[in-house]
Coordinates of C-alpha atoms and ligand atoms in Angstrom, one line a residue:
M21 CA -6.5 87.4 56.1
N22 CA -9.7 85.3 56.2
G23 CA -9.0 82.2 57.7
N24 CA -11.6 79.8 55.6
S25 CA -10.5 81.6 52.2
S26 CA -7.0 80.3 53.3
A27 CA -7.6 76.6 54.1
E28 CA -9.7 76.4 51.5
F29 CA -7.0 77.8 48.4
K30 CA -3.8 75.6 50.2
E31 CA -6.3 72.8 49.6
L32 CA -7.0 73.2 46.3
V33 CA -3.3 73.7 45.5
R34 CA -2.9 70.4 47.8
S35 CA -5.1 68.4 44.9
R36 CA -3.8 70.0 42.1
T37 CA -0.6 68.7 42.9
D38 CA 0.7 65.3 42.6
I39 CA 3.4 65.0 45.0
V40 CA 5.1 61.8 42.7
Q41 CA 5.6 63.9 39.5
L42 CA 6.1 67.3 42.5
I43 CA 8.9 64.8 43.9
G44 CA 10.4 64.0 41.2
E45 CA 11.1 66.7 39.4
T46 CA 13.8 66.7 41.5
L47 CA 15.0 62.9 42.2
T48 CA 14.3 59.8 41.1
L49 CA 11.6 57.6 41.6
Q50 CA 11.6 54.1 40.9
P51 CA 7.2 52.3 41.8
Q52 CA 7.5 49.4 43.6
Q53 CA 4.5 47.1 44.9
G54 CA 2.9 48.4 41.6
G55 CA 3.0 51.7 42.4
K56 CA 1.4 51.3 45.5
I57 CA 5.6 53.2 46.8
Y58 CA 7.9 54.8 45.0
K59 CA 11.5 54.5 46.3
G60 CA 14.0 57.1 45.9
L61 CA 17.5 58.3 47.5
C62 CA 16.9 60.8 50.2
P63 CA 17.6 64.3 49.6
F64 CA 18.1 65.9 53.4
H65 CA 20.7 62.9 55.1
E66 CA 23.5 61.0 52.8
D67 CA 21.8 57.8 51.5
H68 CA 22.9 55.2 49.9
N69 CA 20.4 52.6 49.7
P70 CA 17.1 54.3 48.8
S71 CA 15.2 54.8 52.1
F72 CA 12.6 57.6 51.5
Q73 CA 9.8 56.7 50.2
V74 CA 6.3 58.6 48.6
N75 CA 3.0 57.7 49.0
P76 CA 0.6 58.6 46.4
E77 CA -2.7 57.7 47.8
R78 CA -1.9 59.5 51.1
Q79 CA 0.1 62.1 48.8
S80 CA 2.6 62.0 52.0
Y81 CA 6.8 61.0 51.7
K82 CA 8.8 59.8 54.6
C83 CA 12.6 59.2 54.7
W84 CA 13.2 56.0 57.1
V85 CA 17.0 57.1 57.8
C86 CA 16.4 60.4 58.5
S87 CA 13.1 60.6 59.5
E88 CA 12.4 63.4 57.3
G89 CA 8.5 63.6 56.0
G90 CA 6.1 66.0 55.4
D91 CA 3.2 66.7 52.7
C92 CA 3.6 69.0 49.5
F93 CA 4.0 71.9 51.7
S94 CA 6.8 71.2 53.8
F95 CA 8.7 69.2 50.8
V96 CA 9.2 72.1 48.6
M97 CA 9.6 73.8 52.0
K98 CA 12.5 71.8 53.1
H99 CA 13.3 71.2 49.7
D100 CA 14.0 74.6 48.4
N101 CA 14.6 76.2 52.1
L102 CA 11.4 78.2 52.1
G103 CA 9.2 79.4 54.5
F104 CA 5.4 78.3 54.2
P105 CA 4.0 81.0 52.4
E106 CA 6.6 81.3 49.4
A107 CA 6.1 77.2 49.3
L108 CA 3.1 78.2 48.8
E109 CA 3.1 80.3 46.7
F110 CA 5.5 78.1 44.5
L111 CA 2.8 75.3 44.2
A112 CA 0.2 77.1 43.3
H113 CA 2.2 79.4 40.7
R114 CA 2.9 75.1 39.9
A115 CA -0.6 74.5 39.2
H116 CA -1.6 77.7 36.7
L117 CA -3.8 78.6 40.1
E118 CA -4.0 82.2 40.8
L119 CA -3.6 83.9 44.8
P120 CA -6.5 84.9 46.1
T121 CA -5.7 88.3 47.3
Q122 CA -6.4 87.5 51.2
V123 CA -3.3 84.6 50.4
R124 CA -1.4 87.7 49.1
R125 CA 1.1 88.6 51.4
G126 CA 1.7 91.5 52.8
P127 CA 4.8 93.9 52.6
A128 CA 5.6 93.0 56.8
E129 CA 5.4 89.1 55.7
S130 CA 9.6 88.8 55.1
S131 CA 10.2 86.4 52.4
H132 CA 11.2 88.1 49.6
K133 CA 13.2 85.3 47.3
P134 CA 10.2 85.9 44.9
K135 CA 10.4 89.3 44.4
L136 CA 14.7 88.5 44.0
F137 CA 13.6 86.5 41.8
E138 CA 11.6 88.2 39.6
A139 CA 14.2 91.2 39.8
L140 CA 16.7 88.9 38.7
A141 CA 15.0 87.8 35.3
W142 CA 14.5 91.6 34.8
A143 CA 17.8 92.4 35.1
E144 CA 18.7 89.3 32.9
Q145 CA 15.9 90.6 30.3
E146 CA 18.0 94.3 30.6
F147 CA 20.9 93.2 30.0
H148 CA 20.0 90.9 27.3
D149 CA 18.4 93.1 25.8
C150 CA 21.7 95.3 25.9
L151 CA 24.2 93.0 24.2
M152 CA 21.5 92.1 21.2
S153 CA 20.3 95.3 20.3
T154 CA 22.3 98.2 21.4
A155 CA 24.9 100.0 19.9
A156 CA 27.0 99.7 23.5
G157 CA 26.9 96.2 22.9
E158 CA 28.8 95.9 20.2
R159 CA 32.2 95.2 21.7
A160 CA 30.7 92.0 23.9
R161 CA 29.0 91.0 20.7
R162 CA 32.6 90.9 18.9
Y163 CA 33.9 89.7 22.2
L164 CA 31.5 86.9 22.3
Q165 CA 32.0 85.7 18.9
E166 CA 36.0 85.8 18.9
R167 CA 35.8 83.7 21.9
G168 CA 33.4 81.0 19.9
F169 CA 30.3 81.5 21.4
T170 CA 27.4 80.5 18.6
Q171 CA 24.6 83.2 18.5
A172 CA 22.3 80.1 19.8
T173 CA 23.9 79.5 21.9
I174 CA 24.4 83.3 23.5
S175 CA 20.5 83.5 22.9
R176 CA 19.7 80.0 24.6
C177 CA 21.6 80.9 27.9
K178 CA 20.4 84.3 27.7
F179 CA 23.7 86.4 27.5
G180 CA 23.9 89.9 28.8
Y181 CA 26.1 92.6 28.7
S182 CA 26.0 95.8 31.1
P183 CA 27.7 99.3 29.4
D184 CA 30.4 101.3 31.2
D185 CA 27.9 103.1 33.6
R186 CA 27.9 102.7 37.1
E187 CA 24.1 103.8 36.8
W188 CA 23.4 102.4 34.2
L189 CA 20.8 99.9 35.8
L190 CA 20.0 101.5 38.4
R191 CA 18.3 104.1 36.4
R192 CA 16.3 101.0 34.2
A193 CA 15.2 99.9 37.7
R194 CA 14.4 103.5 38.8
N195 CA 9.9 102.7 40.0
R196 CA 9.6 99.4 39.8
F197 CA 12.4 98.2 42.1
D198 CA 13.9 100.1 45.1
E199 CA 18.1 99.7 45.8
Q200 CA 17.4 97.6 48.7
L201 CA 15.6 94.4 46.4
L202 CA 18.4 95.3 44.0
S203 CA 21.0 94.9 46.8
G204 CA 19.7 91.5 47.9
A205 CA 19.3 90.4 44.7
R206 CA 23.5 91.4 44.3
L207 CA 22.7 93.8 41.2
I208 CA 24.3 96.8 43.0
T209 CA 27.1 97.0 45.7
E210 CA 26.9 100.1 48.3
R211 CA 29.3 102.9 47.2
S212 CA 32.5 103.1 49.2
D213 CA 31.5 107.1 50.8
G214 CA 28.5 105.5 52.0
N215 CA 26.1 107.9 49.9
G216 CA 23.7 105.8 48.2
Y217 CA 24.5 102.8 45.2
K218 CA 26.1 101.9 41.9
D219 CA 25.6 99.5 39.7
R220 CA 27.7 96.4 40.4
F221 CA 28.9 95.0 37.1
V222 CA 30.4 97.7 34.8
D223 CA 31.2 97.0 30.9
R224 CA 30.8 92.8 31.7
V225 CA 29.7 90.3 29.5
L226 CA 27.3 88.7 32.0
F227 CA 26.6 85.0 31.8
P228 CA 23.1 84.0 33.8
I229 CA 23.9 81.5 36.9
Q230 CA 20.5 79.6 37.4
D231 CA 19.4 77.4 40.3
E232 CA 18.7 73.5 39.3
R233 CA 14.4 74.6 38.4
G234 CA 15.7 76.8 35.8
R235 CA 15.4 80.3 37.8
T236 CA 18.2 83.0 37.2
V237 CA 19.6 83.7 40.5
A238 CA 23.4 84.9 39.8
F239 CA 25.4 86.8 36.8
G240 CA 29.0 85.5 36.1
G241 CA 30.6 88.6 35.2
R242 CA 33.6 88.7 32.4
I243 CA 35.0 92.3 32.4
L244 CA 35.4 93.1 27.9
P245 CA 39.2 93.1 27.2
D246 CA 39.7 96.8 25.8
H247 CA 38.5 97.8 29.0
P248 CA 41.2 101.1 30.0
W249 CA 40.5 100.2 33.8
K250 CA 43.4 97.7 33.5
E251 CA 42.6 96.5 37.7
A252 CA 39.4 95.3 37.3
P253 CA 39.1 91.8 37.6
K254 CA 38.8 89.5 35.3
Y255 CA 36.2 87.5 36.6
L256 CA 32.8 88.7 38.8
N257 CA 30.6 86.4 39.7
S258 CA 27.3 87.8 42.5
D259 CA 27.9 87.6 45.3
E260 CA 26.1 85.5 47.2
S261 CA 22.5 86.2 48.5
L262 CA 19.0 84.2 49.9
V263 CA 18.2 82.8 46.8
F264 CA 22.6 81.7 46.0
H265 CA 24.5 79.4 47.4
K266 CA 27.2 79.1 45.8
S267 CA 28.6 75.6 46.8
E268 CA 25.3 73.7 46.6
L269 CA 24.7 75.1 43.1
C270 CA 25.6 72.7 39.6
F271 CA 26.2 75.7 36.8
G272 CA 24.1 74.0 33.5
L273 CA 22.5 71.4 35.0
H274 CA 18.8 72.4 34.5
W275 CA 20.1 72.7 30.3
A276 CA 21.9 68.9 31.2
R277 CA 18.8 67.4 33.0
E278 CA 18.0 65.1 29.9
A279 CA 20.9 64.2 28.7
I280 CA 21.8 63.5 32.1
K281 CA 19.3 61.0 32.8
K282 CA 19.6 59.2 29.3
T283 CA 23.4 59.0 30.3
R284 CA 23.8 58.8 33.7
I285 CA 26.6 59.8 33.5
V286 CA 27.7 63.6 34.2
L287 CA 30.5 66.1 33.5
V288 CA 31.7 68.1 35.6
T289 CA 34.2 71.2 35.2
E290 CA 35.0 74.1 37.0
G291 CA 34.3 77.2 35.8
Y292 CA 30.7 78.0 33.8
T293 CA 32.9 79.3 30.2
D294 CA 34.1 75.9 30.4
C295 CA 30.9 73.8 31.0
L296 CA 29.2 76.7 28.1
M297 CA 31.4 75.7 25.8
L298 CA 31.0 71.3 26.3
Q299 CA 27.6 71.9 25.9
Q300 CA 28.2 74.1 23.2
A301 CA 30.4 71.2 21.6
G302 CA 27.8 69.2 22.0
L303 CA 28.6 67.6 25.4
T304 CA 25.1 68.4 26.5
N305 CA 25.0 66.3 29.6
T306 CA 28.0 68.8 31.3
V307 CA 27.6 71.1 34.9
A308 CA 30.4 73.6 36.6
T309 CA 30.7 74.2 40.5
L310 CA 31.9 78.2 40.3
G311 CA 34.7 77.9 41.6
T312 CA 34.9 75.7 44.8
A313 CA 35.7 71.8 44.7
L314 CA 33.1 69.3 44.2
T315 CA 31.0 69.7 47.9
E316 CA 29.6 66.8 49.0
S317 CA 25.7 68.7 48.0
H318 CA 27.3 68.8 44.2
V319 CA 27.3 64.9 44.4
T320 CA 24.2 64.0 46.2
L321 CA 22.3 66.2 43.7
L322 CA 23.8 64.4 41.3
K323 CA 24.3 60.7 42.1
R324 CA 20.2 61.4 41.8
I325 CA 20.3 61.5 38.1
A326 CA 23.7 59.8 37.6
N327 CA 25.3 57.2 38.1
T328 CA 28.7 58.5 37.1
V329 CA 30.5 62.1 37.1
V330 CA 33.1 62.6 35.1
L331 CA 35.1 65.7 36.6
I332 CA 37.2 67.3 34.2
Y333 CA 39.9 69.5 35.5
D334 CA 42.4 71.9 34.1
G335 CA 46.3 70.1 33.5
D336 CA 47.4 73.0 35.6
Q337 CA 49.1 72.3 39.3
A338 CA 46.0 74.3 40.5
G339 CA 43.3 72.3 38.9
K340 CA 45.3 69.2 40.1
D341 CA 45.1 70.1 43.5
A342 CA 41.4 71.0 43.2
S343 CA 40.8 67.7 42.0
E344 CA 42.9 65.8 44.4
R345 CA 41.0 67.6 47.6
A346 CA 37.6 66.1 46.1
L347 CA 38.2 62.6 46.1
S348 CA 38.9 61.0 48.9
K349 CA 35.3 62.5 50.4
F350 CA 33.9 60.4 47.0
L351 CA 35.2 57.2 47.6
A352 CA 32.6 55.6 49.8
Q353 CA 29.6 57.2 47.7
D354 CA 27.9 54.9 45.3
V355 CA 29.2 57.0 42.3
D356 CA 31.7 56.1 39.8
L357 CA 33.7 59.1 40.4
R358 CA 36.3 59.2 37.6
I359 CA 39.1 61.6 37.6
L360 CA 39.9 63.3 33.8
T361 CA 43.0 66.0 33.6
L362 CA 44.1 67.4 30.9
P363 CA 47.0 67.3 29.0
G364 CA 49.7 69.8 27.9
D365 CA 48.6 72.6 30.4
L366 CA 45.0 73.2 28.1
D367 CA 42.0 74.2 30.3
P368 CA 38.5 72.5 28.3
D369 CA 38.1 75.3 26.3
E370 CA 41.1 75.2 25.0
F371 CA 41.4 71.6 24.2
L372 CA 38.1 71.5 22.5
Q373 CA 39.1 74.2 20.3
Q374 CA 42.5 72.8 19.2
H375 CA 41.5 68.7 19.8
G376 CA 37.8 68.6 19.0
R377 CA 35.6 66.8 19.7
S378 CA 35.6 63.5 19.5
A379 CA 39.7 63.3 21.2
M380 CA 37.3 65.4 24.1
Q381 CA 35.5 61.6 23.9
H382 CA 38.1 59.5 23.9
L383 CA 39.5 61.5 27.7
I384 CA 36.2 60.7 29.2
D385 CA 35.3 57.4 28.6
S386 CA 39.3 57.0 29.5
A387 CA 39.5 58.2 32.8
P388 CA 40.3 56.4 35.6
E389 CA 38.5 56.0 38.4
V390 CA 39.3 58.1 42.3
A391 CA 41.6 55.6 43.1
E392 CA 43.2 54.3 40.6
Y393 CA 44.5 58.2 39.9
E394 CA 45.7 58.4 43.1
L395 CA 47.5 55.2 42.5
R396 CA 49.1 56.6 39.6
A397 CA 49.8 60.7 41.0
L398 CA 51.3 58.4 44.1
L399 CA 53.9 55.8 41.9
T400 CA 54.5 59.0 40.2
R401 CA 55.7 60.9 43.1
Y402 CA 57.6 58.6 45.0
G403 CA 58.9 55.7 42.4
T404 CA 58.4 51.9 43.7
G405 CA 62.6 52.0 43.7
T406 CA 62.4 51.1 47.6
L407 CA 60.7 49.4 50.2
D408 CA 60.2 53.1 51.7
A409 CA 58.3 55.2 48.9
R410 CA 56.4 51.9 48.7
L411 CA 55.0 52.0 51.9
R412 CA 54.1 55.7 51.6
I413 CA 51.9 54.9 48.4
L414 CA 50.3 52.2 50.5
D415 CA 49.8 55.0 53.5
G416 CA 48.7 57.3 51.2
M417 CA 46.7 54.8 49.4
L418 CA 44.7 53.2 52.8
Q419 CA 44.1 57.0 54.3
L420 CA 42.5 57.7 51.5
L421 CA 40.0 54.4 52.8
I422 CA 40.0 55.4 56.6
V423 CA 39.1 58.9 56.4
S424 CA 36.3 57.3 53.5
S425 CA 33.5 56.9 56.5
G426 CA 31.3 53.9 55.6
I427 CA 32.9 51.9 53.1
A428 CA 35.0 49.2 55.6
G429 CA 34.3 46.0 54.5
T430 CA 32.9 46.9 51.7
V431 CA 32.9 45.2 47.8
K432 CA 34.2 48.2 46.9
E433 CA 37.0 48.2 49.6
D434 CA 37.9 44.9 49.0
L435 CA 38.5 46.1 45.3
L436 CA 40.9 48.9 46.0
I437 CA 42.8 46.9 48.5
G438 CA 43.0 44.1 46.3
R439 CA 44.7 45.9 43.3
L440 CA 47.6 47.2 45.9
P441 CA 49.8 44.1 46.6
Q442 CA 50.7 43.2 42.7
R443 CA 51.5 46.8 42.2
L444 CA 53.7 47.5 45.4
G445 CA 54.9 44.5 45.4
L446 CA 53.9 43.6 49.6
S447 CA 51.8 40.6 51.0
E448 CA 47.9 41.4 50.7
S449 CA 48.6 40.7 54.6
D450 CA 50.3 43.7 55.8
V451 CA 48.0 45.6 53.7
R452 CA 45.2 44.5 56.2
K453 CA 47.5 44.9 58.8
R454 CA 48.3 48.3 57.9
L455 CA 45.2 49.3 56.8
K456 CA 43.7 47.5 60.4
D457 CA 46.5 49.4 62.1
L458 CA 45.7 53.3 60.9
R459 CA 42.3 53.2 61.3
G460 CA 42.5 52.5 64.6
Q461 CA 44.5 55.5 65.2
H462 CA 42.4 57.3 63.1
R463 CA 38.9 56.3 65.1
D464 CA 41.3 57.1 68.5
R465 CA 41.0 60.9 66.6
A466 CA 38.0 60.7 65.7
I467 CA 36.2 59.4 69.2
R468 CA 37.9 62.6 71.3
S469 CA 37.1 65.3 68.4
L470 CA 33.8 63.6 68.8
G471 CA 33.7 64.6 72.4
R472 CA 34.6 68.0 72.2
K473 CA 32.0 69.0 69.5
V474 CA 29.1 67.2 71.4
A475 CA 30.5 69.5 74.7
A476 CA 30.2 72.5 72.1
I477 CA 26.7 72.0 71.6
E478 CA 26.1 71.1 74.6
S479 CA 27.7 74.8 75.9
T480 CA 25.0 76.4 73.9
R481 CA 21.4 77.1 74.4
E482 CA 18.8 75.3 72.2
T483 CA 16.2 77.6 70.2
A484 CA 12.0 76.8 71.1
Q485 CA 12.7 75.3 67.7
D486 CA 15.9 72.7 68.2
L487 CA 13.7 71.9 70.9
R488 CA 11.0 70.9 68.8
K489 CA 13.0 69.2 66.8
R490 CA 14.6 67.6 69.2
G491 CA 10.9 66.7 71.6
I492 CA 10.3 64.6 67.6
L493 CA 13.8 63.4 67.0
L494 CA 13.7 61.2 70.4
L495 CA 9.7 60.2 69.7
Q496 CA 10.5 58.7 67.0
Q497 CA 13.7 56.6 68.2
S498 CA 12.6 55.1 71.6
Q499 CA 9.0 55.6 73.7
S500 CA 8.6 56.3 76.8
K501 CA 5.0 54.2 78.4
D502 CA 3.2 57.5 78.3
D503 CA 4.2 58.1 74.9
L504 CA 2.9 54.9 73.1
L505 CA -0.2 55.3 74.5
E506 CA -0.5 59.2 73.6
C507 CA 1.0 59.1 70.1
E508 CA -2.1 55.5 70.7
L509 CA -4.9 57.9 70.5
L510 CA -3.5 60.8 68.3
Q511 CA -3.7 56.7 65.8
V512 CA -6.6 56.4 66.7
L513 CA -7.7 60.2 65.5
L514 CA -5.2 59.8 62.7
T515 CA -7.4 56.6 61.4
S516 CA -11.0 57.3 62.2
P517 CA -11.7 61.3 62.6
C518 CA -14.8 61.4 63.4
M519 CA -13.5 59.6 67.0
I520 CA -12.8 63.3 67.9
D521 CA -16.2 63.8 69.8
V522 CA -15.8 60.7 72.0
V523 CA -12.0 62.0 73.1
R524 CA -13.3 65.2 73.3
R525 CA -15.8 64.5 76.1
D526 CA -12.9 62.6 78.1
I527 CA -10.1 64.2 77.7
G528 CA -8.2 68.1 77.5
T529 CA -5.2 68.8 75.7
D530 CA -3.8 69.1 78.8
D531 CA -3.5 65.1 79.7
F532 CA -1.1 64.6 77.2
R533 CA 2.6 64.6 79.0
N534 CA 4.7 64.6 75.5
E535 CA 5.1 68.1 74.8
V536 CA 5.3 67.2 70.4
L537 CA 2.0 65.1 70.2
K538 CA 0.2 67.7 72.5
E539 CA 0.7 70.2 70.0
L540 CA -0.8 67.7 67.8
L541 CA -4.0 67.3 70.1
T542 CA -4.4 70.9 70.1
C543 CA -4.4 70.8 66.5
C544 CA -6.9 68.7 66.2
F545 CA -8.8 70.4 68.4
D546 CA -8.2 73.7 67.1
L547 CA -9.9 72.2 63.6
N548 CA -13.2 70.2 65.9
D549 CA -13.8 74.6 67.3
E550 CA -13.7 75.0 63.5
G551 CA -16.2 71.8 62.7
W552 CA -14.0 69.6 61.3
H553 CA -12.8 66.5 61.9
P554 CA -9.4 66.1 62.2
E555 CA -8.8 64.4 59.0
F556 CA -4.8 63.5 58.1
D557 CA -4.9 66.0 55.0
K558 CA -7.0 68.3 57.0
L559 CA -3.9 68.8 59.6
L560 CA -0.8 68.4 57.6
S561 CA -2.8 71.5 55.8
R562 CA -3.1 73.2 59.1
L563 CA 1.0 72.8 60.5
E564 CA 3.0 74.9 59.1
C565 CA 5.9 73.5 61.1
S566 CA 8.0 70.7 58.3
D567 CA 9.2 68.9 61.8
L568 CA 5.3 68.7 62.9
K569 CA 3.6 67.0 59.3
G570 CA 7.0 64.7 59.9
L571 CA 5.8 63.4 63.0
V572 CA 1.5 63.2 62.0
V573 CA 3.4 61.1 59.2
W574 CA 5.1 58.7 61.4
I575 CA 1.7 58.2 63.6
D576 CA -0.5 57.7 60.1
E577 CA 2.2 55.4 59.0
Q578 CA 2.1 53.8 62.1
A579 CA -1.7 53.3 62.8
R580 CA -1.6 51.6 59.6
N581 CA 1.8 49.1 61.1
K582 CA -0.3 48.8 63.8
R583 CA -3.5 48.1 61.6
V584 CA -5.1 50.3 64.2
A585 CA -8.1 50.8 61.3
E586 CA -8.9 47.4 61.2
R587 CA -9.3 46.5 65.4
L588 CA -11.6 50.2 65.1
A589 CA -13.7 48.2 62.8
M590 CA -13.5 45.2 64.6
D591 CA -14.6 47.6 67.6
D592 CA -17.7 49.0 65.9
S593 CA -19.3 45.6 65.6
E594 CA -19.2 44.4 68.9
Q595 CA -19.7 47.7 70.1
D596 CA -23.2 46.8 71.5
S597 CA -22.0 43.5 74.0
N598 CA -18.6 44.7 75.1
F599 CA -18.2 48.7 73.8
S600 CA -15.6 49.2 77.3
G601 CA -13.2 46.1 76.2
G602 CA -12.3 48.4 72.3
L603 CA -9.0 49.9 71.8
L604 CA -10.6 53.5 71.8
R605 CA -11.5 53.1 75.2
Q606 CA -8.7 51.1 76.7
V607 CA -6.9 54.1 75.6
L608 CA -9.4 57.0 76.4
D609 CA -9.3 55.0 80.4
G610 CA -5.5 54.7 80.7
L611 CA -4.8 58.0 80.1
K612 CA -8.0 59.1 82.6
W613 CA -6.5 57.0 84.5
R614 CA -2.6 58.8 84.7
R615 CA -4.6 62.3 85.0
K616 CA -5.9 60.6 88.6
S617 CA -3.6 59.2 90.1
E618 CA -1.0 62.2 89.5
T619 CA -4.4 64.5 91.1
H620 CA -4.1 61.9 93.4
R621 CA 0.2 62.0 94.3
K622 CA -0.3 65.6 93.8
I623 CA -2.7 65.6 96.6
Q624 CA -0.4 62.9 98.8
D625 CA 2.7 64.9 98.3
R626 CA 1.3 67.9 99.7
L627 CA 0.4 66.2 102.3
I628 CA 3.4 64.8 103.1
A629 CA 5.1 68.5 102.7
R630 CA 3.0 70.3 104.8
P631 CA 0.8 67.7 107.1
P632 CA -2.2 69.6 108.0
D633 CA -3.7 69.2 111.2
V634 CA -6.4 66.8 110.9
S635 CA -8.0 67.6 114.2
K636 CA -8.9 70.7 111.9
L637 CA -10.2 69.5 108.8
T638 CA -13.5 68.7 108.3
P639 CA -15.6 65.4 108.7
E640 CA -16.5 66.4 105.3
T641 CA -12.8 66.5 103.7
L642 CA -11.3 63.7 105.9
D643 CA -14.1 61.4 104.4
V644 CA -13.4 62.7 100.9
L645 CA -9.3 61.7 101.4
H646 CA -10.3 58.9 102.7
R647 CA -12.1 57.6 99.8
A648 CA -9.6 58.8 96.8
H649 CA -6.9 56.8 98.6
Q650 CA -9.1 53.7 98.7
Y651 CA -10.0 54.1 95.2
H652 CA -6.3 54.4 93.8
Q653 CA -5.0 52.0 96.5
Q654 CA -7.3 49.3 94.2
R655 CA -6.8 51.4 90.8
S656 CA -2.6 50.3 92.2
S657 CA -3.3 46.4 92.9
K658 CA -5.2 46.2 89.9
K659 CA -2.4 47.7 87.6
K660 CA -0.1 45.2 88.7
Ligands
LIG717 ZN1 16.5 60.5 54.9

């Protein structure tokens, strides 16, 4: 690949991408300081106050809690879990730019997510055409009609059908997609006798499953009711793949997003057919989990666009268990989580058909929030007849508080505790004392288990990347005197890249001791060798590791906080009279001094370890040693 044109293309993609718009596509950003900064909930850690900042001027982002930061490329890499080439391809496509042939990746390069998306989109169309316009699709069309799906839903969601033929898709894919790729997309599976592949979905209606950007990543398949093989599972989903992660995916989010943004309420069902039915009935702010309980990644995803999450679960016991498992995890989240359990063992689809949309809406509006739901469940289970029962209920409710990290001492906790004395006929001081005891026990257990975890982590070997990541985190938390000096030099370079020439006259990359800072300095020098100044954008373009990009953004912010630009400008105006006192000069002198004293120390150590026979040294060598010794003594006493 031609280095220059690839760098130019990266720059072109960057210049056509507005980072505020890009990030705004997946999370809600609020302008601050008249639009100089945008703030939102960080997508990379469990964020309760908006600590994620986007800087439109620098086209960078930064989280002040978890230290993630970087540019448009690193955002896409981190957020969508992509490699650099794929992120470039994604952003180029988004900016309607054609990838130049030199930039296009060869087959040797590992990334094949875009290929998977291509195969899945193709299969979706094949299945859809088969459903809509073949004789074989007739039974499937009838089934969908009986289930109550309208033509509009079928077309909009591109339902499909895979005929009763184990090689239908395989044949159609011939000369188009190879078997490795189809298998990676989970469209075909290996035959159990090891003789090649067969279609994964046979005689099934197919419901495409899309990610939050609307790309098809998997299928849910419902066997047709009159299928002859009675043991076939009723529902069959694609297995997880490079592009399909069940526990992170909210089915239907891509269609529901606008309605959720408008109402700030999201309804969550446990399966995709319920979700599709609710959406079809006009409850367009509905999404579904795919056969898993609500996970923290789901909630993190949803609370960026909604204030209220209503879990809609079947009336049967399995549904109730699932909702109770989910509760405690979300109590401390700054989202209003409500639980709706449907009456009479009905699932949402059945309830809608029997009672209609307005009855459903009424249930949604009156759904109890998590703690109230739990309290009602405990009251039903134990009653309040005996003191023992009331204490059991108290412990159950307090347990909920204790496992919710981050709720201790909050208004929310006060509200939750406040209702207990009256409902349980206990005094408030008893309730608080019990909470304190239980919390103490819980903390002891947590500390013991944390100790075990730390020991386990320390015993595993770290990869080079882990080491680098840890180095960057440590550096951002606290800096040694050496680190500060090296950071200062990089701050100067980021603020005033043209100073690189002055820097290189005095300093080499070996003068840096911190490994990650050395990587950045090396990158600055490399750019300089190619005829560039190490400007912020250029540096971000060049670095492909998103952790290092985050570090660049961090150093750049530090430079602004320390007013490096103003200090350099001041030095500039005084250059004639006293340049030697300038910021850059100070930093360079500091680094040079450090190098010299290290050399000196090494010589000293060597002399101590292996004292030379002084009588054999030449007078010249003795003289050099003597003068070096004097010089360093002087510098040391001056420093003190
Ligand atoms: Zn964060």
